[in-house]
Tab-separated table of C-alpha atoms and ligand atoms in Angstrom:
chain	number	residue	atom	x	y	z
A	1	MET	CA	-3.288	5.187	6.776
A	2	LYS	CA	-3.954	1.540	5.992
A	3	LYS	CA	-3.296	0.441	2.433
A	4	ILE	CA	-5.982	1.248	-0.126
A	5	GLY	CA	-7.191	-1.461	-2.500
A	6	LEU	CA	-7.900	0.286	-5.795
A	7	PHE	CA	-10.026	-2.124	-7.841
A	8	TYR	CA	-10.487	-1.001	-11.430
A	9	GLY	CA	-11.665	-2.154	-14.816
A	10	PRO	CA	-11.535	-2.406	-17.724
A	11	MET	CA	-7.819	-2.691	-18.316
A	12	GLY	CA	-5.865	-1.003	-21.064
A	13	GLY	CA	-7.918	2.186	-21.483
A	14	SER	CA	-8.857	5.415	-19.758
A	15	THR	CA	-10.006	3.779	-16.528
A	16	GLU	CA	-6.642	2.111	-16.051
A	17	ARG	CA	-4.790	5.332	-16.876
A	18	VAL	CA	-6.846	7.306	-14.353
A	19	ALA	CA	-6.453	4.539	-11.741
A	20	LYS	CA	-2.679	4.854	-12.085
A	21	LYS	CA	-2.838	8.642	-11.779
A	22	ILE	CA	-4.914	8.362	-8.615
A	23	ALA	CA	-2.417	5.897	-7.138
A	24	THR	CA	0.421	8.291	-7.945
A	25	VAL	CA	-1.342	11.203	-6.241
A	26	LEU	CA	-2.086	9.089	-3.150
A	27	GLY	CA	1.487	7.747	-3.168
A	28	ASN	CA	2.050	4.428	-4.905
A	29	GLU	CA	3.248	2.909	-1.641
A	30	ASN	CA	-0.235	3.494	-0.156
A	31	VAL	CA	-2.184	1.785	-2.942
A	32	ASP	CA	-2.545	-1.714	-4.376
A	33	LEU	CA	-3.758	-1.453	-7.995
A	34	ILE	CA	-5.978	-4.448	-8.670
A	35	PRO	CA	-7.754	-5.215	-11.979
A	36	VAL	CA	-11.302	-6.372	-11.182
A	37	LYS	CA	-11.071	-8.975	-13.902
A	38	GLU	CA	-8.656	-11.003	-11.787
A	39	SER	CA	-10.387	-10.433	-8.444
A	40	LYS	CA	-12.744	-12.215	-6.094
A	41	PHE	CA	-14.735	-10.962	-3.108
A	42	THR	CA	-12.030	-12.364	-0.848
A	43	ASP	CA	-9.698	-9.713	-2.319
A	44	ILE	CA	-12.162	-6.980	-1.332
A	45	ASP	CA	-12.304	-8.447	2.175
A	46	LYS	CA	-8.551	-7.797	2.604
A	47	TYR	CA	-8.999	-3.999	2.594
A	48	GLU	CA	-10.779	-1.521	4.851
A	49	ASN	CA	-9.968	1.342	2.457
A	50	ILE	CA	-11.228	0.807	-1.061
A	51	ILE	CA	-11.457	2.774	-4.299
A	52	PHE	CA	-13.493	1.349	-7.176
A	53	GLY	CA	-12.858	2.548	-10.753
A	54	ILE	CA	-15.370	1.787	-13.490
A	55	SER	CA	-16.296	3.046	-16.950
A	56	THR	CA	-19.777	3.362	-18.416
A	57	ILE	CA	-20.115	1.591	-21.703
A	58	GLY	CA	-23.833	1.414	-22.193
A	59	LYS	CA	-27.008	0.009	-20.815
A	60	GLU	CA	-27.177	-2.830	-23.320
A	61	THR	CA	-23.822	-4.086	-22.058
A	62	TRP	CA	-24.417	-4.147	-18.330
A	63	GLU	CA	-27.900	-5.613	-18.661
A	64	SER	CA	-26.839	-8.356	-21.038
A	65	ASP	CA	-26.345	-11.909	-19.798
A	66	LYS	CA	-23.890	-12.508	-22.593
A	67	SER	CA	-21.525	-9.655	-21.889
A	68	ALA	CA	-18.297	-10.618	-20.235
A	69	ASN	CA	-16.660	-7.268	-19.685
A	70	ASP	CA	-14.468	-6.949	-16.608
A	71	TRP	CA	-17.117	-5.456	-14.331
A	72	ASP	CA	-19.872	-7.838	-15.397
A	73	VAL	CA	-17.633	-10.627	-14.203
A	74	PHE	CA	-16.849	-8.807	-10.936
A	75	PHE	CA	-20.383	-7.635	-9.999
A	76	PRO	CA	-21.423	-11.012	-8.529
A	77	GLU	CA	-18.239	-10.939	-6.401
A	78	ILE	CA	-19.026	-7.397	-5.198
A	79	GLU	CA	-22.303	-8.660	-3.829
A	80	LYS	CA	-20.643	-11.376	-1.757
A	81	ALA	CA	-18.348	-9.015	0.161
A	82	ASP	CA	-19.112	-7.450	3.547
A	83	TYR	CA	-18.832	-3.652	3.585
A	84	THR	CA	-19.776	-2.798	7.142
A	85	ASN	CA	-16.282	-1.736	8.245
A	86	LYS	CA	-15.053	-0.299	4.983
A	87	ILE	CA	-14.560	3.193	3.594
A	88	ILE	CA	-15.269	3.274	-0.135
A	89	ALA	CA	-14.743	5.865	-2.864
A	90	ILE	CA	-15.727	5.478	-6.520
A	91	PHE	CA	-14.491	7.141	-9.692
A	92	GLY	CA	-15.990	6.582	-13.104
A	93	LEU	CA	-15.018	7.245	-16.693
A	94	GLY	CA	-17.730	8.598	-18.938
A	95	ASP	CA	-18.594	11.151	-21.557
A	96	GLN	CA	-21.431	13.625	-21.008
A	97	ILE	CA	-21.073	15.132	-24.491
A	98	THR	CA	-22.078	11.964	-26.355
A	99	TYR	CA	-24.063	10.259	-23.568
A	100	ASP	CA	-25.736	13.143	-21.763
A	101	LEU	CA	-28.710	11.006	-20.675
A	102	HIS	CA	-26.528	8.267	-19.177
A	103	PHE	CA	-23.511	10.150	-17.911
A	104	VAL	CA	-21.356	7.855	-15.724
A	105	ASP	CA	-24.411	5.727	-14.954
A	106	SER	CA	-22.263	2.840	-13.831
A	107	ILE	CA	-21.009	4.849	-10.834
A	108	GLY	CA	-24.628	4.915	-9.663
A	109	ILE	CA	-25.294	1.277	-10.500
A	110	LEU	CA	-22.205	0.182	-8.585
A	111	SER	CA	-22.942	2.435	-5.612
A	112	GLU	CA	-26.463	1.043	-5.289
A	113	LYS	CA	-25.123	-2.493	-5.105
A	114	ILE	CA	-22.684	-1.737	-2.319
A	115	ILE	CA	-24.873	0.671	-0.338
A	116	SER	CA	-27.410	-2.146	-0.074
A	117	LYS	CA	-24.598	-4.168	1.549
A	118	GLY	CA	-23.866	-1.477	4.133
A	119	ALA	CA	-21.048	0.428	2.432
A	120	GLN	CA	-20.109	3.919	3.539
A	121	ILE	CA	-19.207	5.968	0.468
A	122	ILE	CA	-16.992	9.045	0.585
A	123	GLY	CA	-16.015	11.479	-2.178
A	124	GLN	CA	-19.297	12.982	-3.378
A	125	VAL	CA	-18.761	15.554	-6.134
A	126	ASP	CA	-20.674	18.696	-7.037
A	127	THR	CA	-22.372	18.675	-10.438
A	128	ASP	CA	-21.033	22.165	-11.252
A	129	GLY	CA	-18.703	22.002	-14.226
A	130	TYR	CA	-20.382	18.962	-15.780
A	131	ASP	CA	-22.956	19.709	-18.504
A	132	PHE	CA	-25.271	16.675	-18.725
A	133	ARG	CA	-28.998	15.901	-18.612
A	134	GLU	CA	-29.349	12.676	-16.651
A	135	SER	CA	-27.141	10.400	-14.604
A	136	LYS	CA	-27.784	7.436	-12.356
A	137	ALA	CA	-24.746	8.576	-10.386
A	138	ILE	CA	-26.651	11.455	-8.773
A	139	VAL	CA	-27.583	10.791	-5.152
A	140	ASP	CA	-29.016	13.638	-3.053
A	141	GLY	CA	-28.078	16.207	-5.707
A	142	LYS	CA	-24.423	15.209	-6.057
A	143	PHE	CA	-22.395	12.651	-7.954
A	144	ILE	CA	-21.786	9.811	-5.521
A	145	GLY	CA	-18.296	9.433	-7.004
A	146	LEU	CA	-15.861	11.301	-9.221
A	147	PRO	CA	-16.768	11.524	-12.933
A	148	VAL	CA	-13.814	11.806	-15.325
A	149	ASN	CA	-14.143	12.466	-19.059
A	150	GLU	CA	-10.946	11.550	-20.825
A	151	ASP	CA	-12.638	11.630	-24.245
A	152	PHE	CA	-13.518	15.321	-24.343
A	153	GLU	CA	-12.133	16.950	-21.186
A	154	PRO	CA	-8.726	15.357	-20.545
A	155	GLU	CA	-7.287	18.760	-19.663
A	156	LEU	CA	-9.544	18.798	-16.567
A	157	THR	CA	-8.604	15.333	-15.319
A	158	ASP	CA	-5.577	16.214	-13.180
A	159	GLU	CA	-7.380	19.019	-11.362
A	160	ARG	CA	-10.467	16.847	-10.826
A	161	ILE	CA	-8.316	14.049	-9.393
A	162	ASN	CA	-6.299	16.366	-7.154
A	163	ASN	CA	-9.403	18.039	-5.700
A	164	TRP	CA	-11.039	14.681	-5.110
A	165	ILE	CA	-8.004	13.129	-3.431
A	166	ASN	CA	-7.682	16.171	-1.158
A	167	GLN	CA	-11.309	15.676	-0.195
A	168	ILE	CA	-11.070	11.941	0.550
A	169	LYS	CA	-7.534	11.148	1.692
A	170	ASN	CA	-8.056	12.017	5.376
A	171	LYS	CA	-11.265	10.039	5.557
A	172	PHE	CA	-9.570	6.697	4.971
A	173	LYS	CA	-8.670	4.623	8.024
B	201	FMN	C1	-20.075	1.798	-26.836
B	201	FMN	C2	-19.837	2.872	-25.825
B	201	FMN	C3	-20.869	3.238	-24.974
B	201	FMN	C4	-20.689	4.261	-24.025
B	201	FMN	N1	-21.729	4.591	-23.198
B	201	FMN	C5	-21.543	5.579	-22.274
B	201	FMN	C6	-22.615	5.957	-21.410
B	201	FMN	O1	-23.722	5.416	-21.459
B	201	FMN	N2	-22.366	6.950	-20.501
B	201	FMN	C7	-21.156	7.580	-20.394
B	201	FMN	O2	-21.003	8.444	-19.541
B	201	FMN	N3	-20.120	7.236	-21.221
B	201	FMN	C8	-20.281	6.276	-22.146
B	201	FMN	N4	-19.243	5.912	-22.980
B	201	FMN	C9	-17.937	6.623	-22.844
B	201	FMN	C10	-16.921	5.807	-22.057
B	201	FMN	O3	-17.333	5.656	-20.721
B	201	FMN	C11	-15.562	6.504	-22.084
B	201	FMN	O4	-15.070	6.468	-23.405
B	201	FMN	C12	-14.549	5.917	-21.124
B	201	FMN	O5	-13.434	6.759	-21.067
B	201	FMN	C13	-14.119	4.504	-21.495
B	201	FMN	O6	-13.212	4.040	-20.540
B	201	FMN	P1	-12.245	2.789	-20.840
B	201	FMN	O7	-11.292	3.253	-21.930
B	201	FMN	O8	-11.546	2.484	-19.579
B	201	FMN	O9	-13.160	1.696	-21.302
B	201	FMN	C14	-19.423	4.916	-23.924
B	201	FMN	C15	-18.376	4.540	-24.796
B	201	FMN	C16	-18.565	3.541	-25.722
B	201	FMN	C17	-17.427	3.161	-26.624
């Protein structure tokens, strides 16, 4: 397998912790962990196998011109990259207990941006086991990436990661 570029943000919280766990499960030697904050589209272009990690921190943030969170800075770079020969998987931190109408929305927002650029996304996840009302991450009845809730369901994180990695690892190039 070619090396996976795991681009994640923000740093210092649950997304980073889960990114590191995913790298450990895949084998750290197979993964470059790359904070999106320090990345450009030319970094994306270096990898054919990519995992994106993102958290959802509210509509007002991602639609604001003034926000400068890590992903807001990276989104314009995402749109410059070419995805035609890449395999992409997405995981997202969120909380369906407090935000049941916007659960992991940013997985969906991110996926839309890259699908429109020709990306092939692997790692769809069944909604069973997640109690929520609405999510922009649902595509054709499934989550288009892996939702992880470290706020209220941390005891489920390892199993969710392991199942997901088993599902995707053989699909990378
Ligand atoms: C201000 C704020 C807004 C949030 N909005 C959402 C939301 O709309 N949907 C969701 O699923 N989770 C939401 N969350 C939960 C976060 O996604 C969750 O706490 C996540 O683990 C944060 O990851 P991080 O520590 O890497 O930033 C929100 C959290 C905060 C603090």
